[in-house]
Tab-separated table of C-alpha atoms in Angstrom:
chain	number	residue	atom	x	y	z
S	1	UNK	CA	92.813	99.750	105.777
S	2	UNK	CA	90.301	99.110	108.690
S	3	UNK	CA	90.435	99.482	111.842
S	4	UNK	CA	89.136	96.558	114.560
S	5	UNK	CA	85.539	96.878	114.843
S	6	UNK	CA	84.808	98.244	117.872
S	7	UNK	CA	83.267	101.236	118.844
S	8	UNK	CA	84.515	103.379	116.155
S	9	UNK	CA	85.208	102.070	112.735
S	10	UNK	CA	87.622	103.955	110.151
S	11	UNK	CA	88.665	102.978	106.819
S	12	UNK	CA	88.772	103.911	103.402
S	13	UNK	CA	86.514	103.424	100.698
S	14	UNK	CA	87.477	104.439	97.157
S	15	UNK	CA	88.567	107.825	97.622
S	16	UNK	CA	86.282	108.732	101.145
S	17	UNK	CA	87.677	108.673	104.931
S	18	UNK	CA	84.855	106.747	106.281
S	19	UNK	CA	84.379	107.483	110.352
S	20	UNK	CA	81.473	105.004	111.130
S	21	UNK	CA	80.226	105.432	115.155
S	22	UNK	CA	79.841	101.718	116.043
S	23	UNK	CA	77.672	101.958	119.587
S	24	UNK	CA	74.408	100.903	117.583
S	25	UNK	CA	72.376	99.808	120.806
S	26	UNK	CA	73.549	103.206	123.017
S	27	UNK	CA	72.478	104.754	119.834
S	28	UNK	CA	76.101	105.688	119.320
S	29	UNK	CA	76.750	107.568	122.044
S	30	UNK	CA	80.395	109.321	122.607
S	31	UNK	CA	83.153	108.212	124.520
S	32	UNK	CA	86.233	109.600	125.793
S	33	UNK	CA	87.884	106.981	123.449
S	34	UNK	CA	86.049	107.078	120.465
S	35	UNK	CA	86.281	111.133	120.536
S	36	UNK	CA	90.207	110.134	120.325
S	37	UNK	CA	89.793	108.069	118.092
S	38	UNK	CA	87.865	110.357	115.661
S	39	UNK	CA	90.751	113.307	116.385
S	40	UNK	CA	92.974	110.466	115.224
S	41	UNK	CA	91.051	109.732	111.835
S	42	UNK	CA	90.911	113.129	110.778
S	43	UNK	CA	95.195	113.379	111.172
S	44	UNK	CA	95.362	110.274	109.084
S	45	UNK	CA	92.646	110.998	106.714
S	46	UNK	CA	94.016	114.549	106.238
S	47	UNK	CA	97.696	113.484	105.458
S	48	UNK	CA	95.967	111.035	102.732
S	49	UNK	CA	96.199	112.001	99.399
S	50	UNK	CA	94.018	109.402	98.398
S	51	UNK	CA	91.609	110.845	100.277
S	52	UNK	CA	89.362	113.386	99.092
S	53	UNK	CA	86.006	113.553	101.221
S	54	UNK	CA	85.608	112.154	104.976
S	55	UNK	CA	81.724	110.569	105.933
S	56	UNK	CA	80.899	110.235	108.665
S	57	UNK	CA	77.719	108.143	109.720
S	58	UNK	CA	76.598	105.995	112.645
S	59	UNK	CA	75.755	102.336	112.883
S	60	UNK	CA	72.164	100.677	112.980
S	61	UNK	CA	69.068	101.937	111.941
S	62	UNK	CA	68.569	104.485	115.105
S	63	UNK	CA	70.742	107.455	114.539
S	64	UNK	CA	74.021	109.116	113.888
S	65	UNK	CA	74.554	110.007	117.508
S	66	UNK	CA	72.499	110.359	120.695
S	67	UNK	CA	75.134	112.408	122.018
S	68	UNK	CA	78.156	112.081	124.886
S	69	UNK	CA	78.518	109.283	127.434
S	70	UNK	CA	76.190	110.725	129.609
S	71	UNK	CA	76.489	108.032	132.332
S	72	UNK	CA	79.833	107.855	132.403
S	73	UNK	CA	79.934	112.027	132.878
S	74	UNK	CA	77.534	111.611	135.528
S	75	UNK	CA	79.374	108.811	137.428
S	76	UNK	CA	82.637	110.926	137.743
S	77	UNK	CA	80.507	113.932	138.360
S	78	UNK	CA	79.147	111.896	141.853
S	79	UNK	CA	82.555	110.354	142.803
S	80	UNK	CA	84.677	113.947	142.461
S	81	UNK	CA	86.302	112.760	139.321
S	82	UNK	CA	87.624	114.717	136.206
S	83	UNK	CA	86.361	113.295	132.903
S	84	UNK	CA	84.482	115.999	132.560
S	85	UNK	CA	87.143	118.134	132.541
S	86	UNK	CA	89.383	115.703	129.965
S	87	UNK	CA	86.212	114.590	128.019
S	88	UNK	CA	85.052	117.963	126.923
S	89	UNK	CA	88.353	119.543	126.162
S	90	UNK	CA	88.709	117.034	123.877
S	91	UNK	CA	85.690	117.314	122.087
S	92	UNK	CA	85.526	120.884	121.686
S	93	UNK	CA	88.712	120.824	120.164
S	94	UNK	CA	87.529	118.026	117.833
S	95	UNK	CA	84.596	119.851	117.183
S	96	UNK	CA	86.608	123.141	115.633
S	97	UNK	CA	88.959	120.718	114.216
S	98	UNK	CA	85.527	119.345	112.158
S	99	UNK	CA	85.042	123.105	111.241
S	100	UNK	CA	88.261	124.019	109.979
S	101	UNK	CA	88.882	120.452	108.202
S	102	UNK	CA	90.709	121.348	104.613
S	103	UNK	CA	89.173	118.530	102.915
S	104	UNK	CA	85.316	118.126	102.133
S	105	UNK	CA	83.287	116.724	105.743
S	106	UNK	CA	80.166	114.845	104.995
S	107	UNK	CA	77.792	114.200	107.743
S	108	UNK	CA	75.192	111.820	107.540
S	109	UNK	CA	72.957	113.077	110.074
S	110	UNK	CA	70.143	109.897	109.639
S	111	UNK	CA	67.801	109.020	112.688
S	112	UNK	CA	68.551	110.551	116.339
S	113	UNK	CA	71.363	113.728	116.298
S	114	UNK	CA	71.222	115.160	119.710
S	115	UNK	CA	74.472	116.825	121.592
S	116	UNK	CA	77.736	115.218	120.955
S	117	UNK	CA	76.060	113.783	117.849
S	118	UNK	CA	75.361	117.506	116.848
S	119	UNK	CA	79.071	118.216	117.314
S	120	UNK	CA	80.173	116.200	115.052
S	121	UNK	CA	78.041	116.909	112.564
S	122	UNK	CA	76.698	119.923	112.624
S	123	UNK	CA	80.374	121.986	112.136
S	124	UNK	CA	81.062	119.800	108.955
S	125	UNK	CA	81.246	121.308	105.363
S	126	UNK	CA	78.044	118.764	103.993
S	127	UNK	CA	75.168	118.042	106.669
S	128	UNK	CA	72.521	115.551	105.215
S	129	UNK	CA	69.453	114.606	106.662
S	130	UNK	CA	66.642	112.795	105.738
S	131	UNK	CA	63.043	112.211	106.692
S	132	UNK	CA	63.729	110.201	109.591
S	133	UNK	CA	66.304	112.534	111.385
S	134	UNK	CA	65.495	114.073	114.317
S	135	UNK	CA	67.731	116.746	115.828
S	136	UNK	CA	67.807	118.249	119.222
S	137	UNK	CA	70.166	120.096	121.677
S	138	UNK	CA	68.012	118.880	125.123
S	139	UNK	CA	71.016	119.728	126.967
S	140	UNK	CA	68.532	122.200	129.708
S	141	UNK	CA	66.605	119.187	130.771
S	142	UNK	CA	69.708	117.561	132.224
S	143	UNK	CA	71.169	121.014	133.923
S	144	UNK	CA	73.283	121.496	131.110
S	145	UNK	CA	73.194	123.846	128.401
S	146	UNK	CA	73.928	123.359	124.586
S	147	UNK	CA	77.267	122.753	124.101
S	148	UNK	CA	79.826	121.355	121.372
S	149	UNK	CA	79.805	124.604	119.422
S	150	UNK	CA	75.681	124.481	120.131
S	151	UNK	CA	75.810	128.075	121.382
S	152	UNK	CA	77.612	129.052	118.472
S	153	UNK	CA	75.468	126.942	116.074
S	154	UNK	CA	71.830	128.176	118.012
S	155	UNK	CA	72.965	132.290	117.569
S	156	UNK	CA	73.162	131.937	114.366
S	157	UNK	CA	69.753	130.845	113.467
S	158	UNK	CA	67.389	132.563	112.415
S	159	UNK	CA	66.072	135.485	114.208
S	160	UNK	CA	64.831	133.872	117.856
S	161	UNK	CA	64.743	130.211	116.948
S	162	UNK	CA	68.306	129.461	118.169
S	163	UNK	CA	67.008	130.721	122.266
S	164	UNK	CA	63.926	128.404	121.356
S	165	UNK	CA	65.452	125.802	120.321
S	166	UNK	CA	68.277	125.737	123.129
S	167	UNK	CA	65.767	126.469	125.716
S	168	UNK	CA	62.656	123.884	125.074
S	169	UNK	CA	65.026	121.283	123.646
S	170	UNK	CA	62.419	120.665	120.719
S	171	UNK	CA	63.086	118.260	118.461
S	172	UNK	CA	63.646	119.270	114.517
S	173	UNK	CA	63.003	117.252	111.512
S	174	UNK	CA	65.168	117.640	108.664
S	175	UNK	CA	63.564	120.270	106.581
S	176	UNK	CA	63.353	122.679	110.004
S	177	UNK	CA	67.204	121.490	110.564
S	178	UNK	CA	67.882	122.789	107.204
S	179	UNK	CA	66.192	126.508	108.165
S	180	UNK	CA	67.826	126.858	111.393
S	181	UNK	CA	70.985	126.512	109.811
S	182	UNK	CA	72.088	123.054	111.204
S	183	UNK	CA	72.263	121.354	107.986
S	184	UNK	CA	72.559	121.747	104.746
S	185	UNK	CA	70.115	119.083	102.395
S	186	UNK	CA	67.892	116.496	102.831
S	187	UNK	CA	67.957	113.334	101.005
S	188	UNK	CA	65.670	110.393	101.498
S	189	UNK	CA	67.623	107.052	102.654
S	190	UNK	CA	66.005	105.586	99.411
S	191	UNK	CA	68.774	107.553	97.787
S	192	UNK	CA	71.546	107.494	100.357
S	193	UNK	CA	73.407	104.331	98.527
S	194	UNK	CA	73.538	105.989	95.624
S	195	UNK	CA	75.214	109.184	96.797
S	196	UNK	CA	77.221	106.941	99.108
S	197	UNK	CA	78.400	105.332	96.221
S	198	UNK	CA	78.984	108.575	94.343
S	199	UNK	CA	81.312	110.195	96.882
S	200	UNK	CA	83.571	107.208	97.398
S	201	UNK	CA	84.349	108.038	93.628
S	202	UNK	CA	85.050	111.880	93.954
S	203	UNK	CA	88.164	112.236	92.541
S	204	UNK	CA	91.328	114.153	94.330
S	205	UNK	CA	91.521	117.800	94.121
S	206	UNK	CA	87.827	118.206	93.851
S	207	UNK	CA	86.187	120.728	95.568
S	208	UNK	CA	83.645	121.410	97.596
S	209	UNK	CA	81.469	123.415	95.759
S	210	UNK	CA	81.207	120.491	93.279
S	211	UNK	CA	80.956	118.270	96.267
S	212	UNK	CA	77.538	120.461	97.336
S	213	UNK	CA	76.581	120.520	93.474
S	214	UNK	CA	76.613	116.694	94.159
S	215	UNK	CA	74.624	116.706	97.257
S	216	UNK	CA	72.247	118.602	95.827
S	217	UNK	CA	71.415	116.335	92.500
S	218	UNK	CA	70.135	113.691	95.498
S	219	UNK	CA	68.354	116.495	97.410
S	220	UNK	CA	64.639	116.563	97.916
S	221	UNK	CA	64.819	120.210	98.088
S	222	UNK	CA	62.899	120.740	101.083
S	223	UNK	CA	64.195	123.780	103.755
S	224	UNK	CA	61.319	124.279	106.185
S	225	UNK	CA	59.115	122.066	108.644
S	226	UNK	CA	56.902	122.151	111.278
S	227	UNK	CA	58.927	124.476	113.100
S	228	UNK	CA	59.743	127.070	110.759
S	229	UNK	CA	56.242	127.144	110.510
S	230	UNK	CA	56.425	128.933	113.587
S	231	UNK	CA	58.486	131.671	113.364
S	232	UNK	CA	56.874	134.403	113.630
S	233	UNK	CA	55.669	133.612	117.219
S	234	UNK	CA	59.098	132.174	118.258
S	235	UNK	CA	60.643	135.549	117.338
S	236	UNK	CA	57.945	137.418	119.172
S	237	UNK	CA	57.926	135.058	122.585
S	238	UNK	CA	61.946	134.815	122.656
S	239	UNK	CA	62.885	138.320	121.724
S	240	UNK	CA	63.923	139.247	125.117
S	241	UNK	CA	67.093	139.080	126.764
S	242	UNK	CA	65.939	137.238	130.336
S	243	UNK	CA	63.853	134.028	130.999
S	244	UNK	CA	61.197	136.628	133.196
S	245	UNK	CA	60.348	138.632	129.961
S	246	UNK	CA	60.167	135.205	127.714
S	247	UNK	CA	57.949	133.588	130.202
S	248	UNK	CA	55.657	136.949	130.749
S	249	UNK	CA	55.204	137.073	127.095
S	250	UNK	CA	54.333	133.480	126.586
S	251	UNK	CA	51.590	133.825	128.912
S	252	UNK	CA	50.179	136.997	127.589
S	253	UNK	CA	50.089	135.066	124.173
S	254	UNK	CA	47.645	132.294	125.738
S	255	UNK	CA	48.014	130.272	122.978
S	256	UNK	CA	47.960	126.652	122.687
S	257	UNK	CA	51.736	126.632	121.102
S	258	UNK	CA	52.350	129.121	123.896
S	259	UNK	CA	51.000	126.911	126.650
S	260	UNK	CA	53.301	123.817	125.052
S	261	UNK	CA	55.981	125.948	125.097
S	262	UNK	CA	55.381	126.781	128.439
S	263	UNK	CA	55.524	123.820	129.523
S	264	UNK	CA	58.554	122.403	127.959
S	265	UNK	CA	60.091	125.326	129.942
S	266	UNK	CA	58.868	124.382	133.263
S	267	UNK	CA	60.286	120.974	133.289
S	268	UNK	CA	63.703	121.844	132.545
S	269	UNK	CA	66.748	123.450	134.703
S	270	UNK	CA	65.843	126.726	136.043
S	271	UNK	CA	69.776	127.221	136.535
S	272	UNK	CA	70.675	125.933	133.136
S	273	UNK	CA	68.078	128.254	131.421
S	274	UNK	CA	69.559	131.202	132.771
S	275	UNK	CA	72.832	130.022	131.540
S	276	UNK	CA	71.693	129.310	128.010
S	277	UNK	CA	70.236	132.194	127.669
S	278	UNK	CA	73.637	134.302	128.634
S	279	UNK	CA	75.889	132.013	126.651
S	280	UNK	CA	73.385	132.476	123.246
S	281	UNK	CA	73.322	136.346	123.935
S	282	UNK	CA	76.879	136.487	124.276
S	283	UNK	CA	77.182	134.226	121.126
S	284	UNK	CA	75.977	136.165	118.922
S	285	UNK	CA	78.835	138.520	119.364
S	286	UNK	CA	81.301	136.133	119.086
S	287	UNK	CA	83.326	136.359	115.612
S	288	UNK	CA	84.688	132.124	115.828
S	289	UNK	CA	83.169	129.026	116.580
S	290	UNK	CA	86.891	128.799	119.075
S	291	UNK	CA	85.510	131.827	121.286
S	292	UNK	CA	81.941	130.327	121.822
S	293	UNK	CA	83.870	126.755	122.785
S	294	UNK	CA	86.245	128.540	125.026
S	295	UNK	CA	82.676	130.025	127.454
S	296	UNK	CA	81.312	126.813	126.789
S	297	UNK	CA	84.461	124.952	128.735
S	298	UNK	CA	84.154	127.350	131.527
S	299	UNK	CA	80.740	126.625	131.847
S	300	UNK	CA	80.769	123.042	132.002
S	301	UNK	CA	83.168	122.856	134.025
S	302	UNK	CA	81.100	124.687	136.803
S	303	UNK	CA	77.469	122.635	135.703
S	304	UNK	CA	79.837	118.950	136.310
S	305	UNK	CA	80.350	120.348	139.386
S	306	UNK	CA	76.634	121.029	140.068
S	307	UNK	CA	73.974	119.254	141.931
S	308	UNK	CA	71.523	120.024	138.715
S	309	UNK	CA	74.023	118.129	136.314
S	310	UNK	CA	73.643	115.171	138.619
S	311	UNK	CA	69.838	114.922	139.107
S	312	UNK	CA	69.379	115.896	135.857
S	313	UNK	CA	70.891	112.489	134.553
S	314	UNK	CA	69.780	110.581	137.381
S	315	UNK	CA	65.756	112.324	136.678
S	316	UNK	CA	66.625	111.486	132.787
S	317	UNK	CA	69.060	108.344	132.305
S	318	UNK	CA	69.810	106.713	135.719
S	319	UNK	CA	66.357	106.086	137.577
S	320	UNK	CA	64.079	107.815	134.568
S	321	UNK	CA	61.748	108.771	136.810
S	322	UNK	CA	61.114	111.974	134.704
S	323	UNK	CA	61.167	114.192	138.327
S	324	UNK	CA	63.892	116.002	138.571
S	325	UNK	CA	64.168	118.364	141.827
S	326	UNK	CA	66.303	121.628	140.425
S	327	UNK	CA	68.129	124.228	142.583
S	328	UNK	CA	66.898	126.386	142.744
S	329	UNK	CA	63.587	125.130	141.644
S	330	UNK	CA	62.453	128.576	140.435
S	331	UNK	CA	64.001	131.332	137.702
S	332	UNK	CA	63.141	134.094	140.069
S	333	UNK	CA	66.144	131.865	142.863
S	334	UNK	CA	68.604	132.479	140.183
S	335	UNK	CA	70.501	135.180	141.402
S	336	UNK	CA	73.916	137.080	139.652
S	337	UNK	CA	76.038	135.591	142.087
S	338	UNK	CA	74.821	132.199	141.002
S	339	UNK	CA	75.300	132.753	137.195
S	340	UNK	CA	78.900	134.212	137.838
S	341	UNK	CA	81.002	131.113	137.976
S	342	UNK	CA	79.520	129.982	134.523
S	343	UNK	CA	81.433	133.015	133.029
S	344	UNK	CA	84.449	133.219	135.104
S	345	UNK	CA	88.023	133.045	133.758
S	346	UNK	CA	89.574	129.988	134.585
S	347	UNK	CA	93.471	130.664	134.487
S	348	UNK	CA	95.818	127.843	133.509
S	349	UNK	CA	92.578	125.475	132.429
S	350	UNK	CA	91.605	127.660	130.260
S	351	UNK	CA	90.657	125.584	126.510
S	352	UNK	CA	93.292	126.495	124.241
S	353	UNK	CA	93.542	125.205	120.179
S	354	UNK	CA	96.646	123.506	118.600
S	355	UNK	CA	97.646	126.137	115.958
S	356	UNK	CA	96.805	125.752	112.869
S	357	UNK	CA	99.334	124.424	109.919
């Protein structure tokens, strides 16, 4: 039942879908094809009745999923090109098709989970980390803004750690993933062949409470990191609705946290703060993961079209010279007018869902 082994591997094992991401030295990183290819699995694996769970997991020791084919974004980006436009439509629609998914989604969220890799696991009915994942939506630093769902995902964390976590781009461990709502149980990769084992033997009809239930007898328990740790602050520095107030209150802290944090801030996308920002607040009002993905589309359309997107990736990926030049360079250049096209209507390419069956 496998499929060649290229980038993306499916097959099944016992009674579990696997999806393996098979990019192990770009740290699994997303392509337009593999995103198909994924869409694909989840038809196949859902019209299997010998299938009971899908698990996904990534290839190598590095992570589940450094996130989208950044490079290949940012070369039609320069050359007027429209993958952009074809390679996130796609994914968001994969991602709510992860979210709705009838059967039981397991997500083995080991190593590196940033963007894309988020997407695809975050949405899913089981999210298991471990001590060596490390999450992160960095999506600012590159003129973007956290997409795949990540708006939808960040407002719904609690109280202000969502608008940190979008804005700085810091990176969680699994316990702090766990609190802010991005997954669901950690369990040590001591134990991951075991429960590997054990859910290529659940049997059909099973569900997924007793899937959890199963989850849980590997668990370590654990629900809070470093992070966490820091709540109280976070709510207090990011309980504001515009980057002026959140910056004016970090420096009236004069903390050392609140000088990191400060400076995390200062090296990312003026631009693509102010749109994070907008996109969370609205987010929180949203009542589907669907409405969140639909202002997420309209916004990236406008950022691929943006000189930030561009030197973003080129500061980042392409020369990694770590100096990007953003315009504007400053939150007070940021103006309405600016912010509008991020939130505009955009008529017939507008992301619509297949309806449901």
């Amino acid at each position: 039942m496998a499929a060649a082994e290229g980038d993306l591997i499916v097959r099944r094992e016992g009674a579990a879908g696997i999806i393996r991401l098979n990019r192990p030295r770009a740290i699994n990183a997303m392509t337009l094809e593999m995103s198909l290819g994924i869409d694909a699995a989840l038809g196949r694996f859902e019209a299997d009745p010998e299938v009971t769970v899908v698990l996904l997991e990534g290839a190598g020791e590095r992570g589940l999923c450094a996130g989208g084919d950044i490079r290949g974004l940012y070369e039609s980006s320069k050359e007027g090109g429209d993958l952009g436009k074809v390679f996130w439509r796609q994914e968001y629609i994969m991602n709510a098709r992860i979210a709705a998914f009838p059967k039981p989604y397991v997500a083995y969220m080991d190593g590196l989970v940033m963007g894309g890799g988020v997407g695809l696991s975050a949405h899913g009915r089981h999210r298991i980390v471990t001590e060596r994942t490390k999450l992160a939506m960095p999506e600012v630093g590159l003129g973007f803004f956290p997409d795949v769902g990540g708006t939808w995902l960040l407002s719904r964390s609690p109280g202000e750690l969502g608008a940190y976590l979008g804005l700085t781009g810091v990176t969680m461990n699994g316990p702090d993933a766990v609190h802010a709502r991005f997954a669901d149980a950690v369990v040590s990769t001591a134990k991951w062949p075991d429960l590997r084992e054990a859910l290529t033997k659940v049997r059909p009809g099973t569900p997924s409470s007793e899937v959890a239930r199963l989850i849980d007898g590997f668990a370590t328990g654990e629900t809070a990191g470093p992070v966490a740790a820091q709540q109280d602050k976070i709510d207090a520095w990011f309980a504001h609705d515009n980057m002026h107030d959140i910056i004016a209150a970090l420096k009236q802290d004069g903390s050392e946290q609140a000088a990191a944090t400060l400076k995390a801030l200062n090296e990312k996308s003026p631009r693509g703060m102010v749109v994070t920002l907008t996109l969370l607040r609205l987010a929180r009002g949203a009542t589907s993961l669907e409405q969140c993905l639909v202002r997420e589309y309209r916004a990236a359309l406008e950022v691929f079209r943006s000189d930030d997107f561009r030197e973003g990736v080129r500061a980042a990926i392409i020369d990694k010279d770590r100096s990007p030049k953003w315009s504007p360079p400053d939150i007070d250049d940021v103006t309405p007018a600016m912010l509008a096209p991020y939130l505009a209507e955009i008529g017939a390419d507008e992301l619509t869902f297949p309806p449901s069956k």
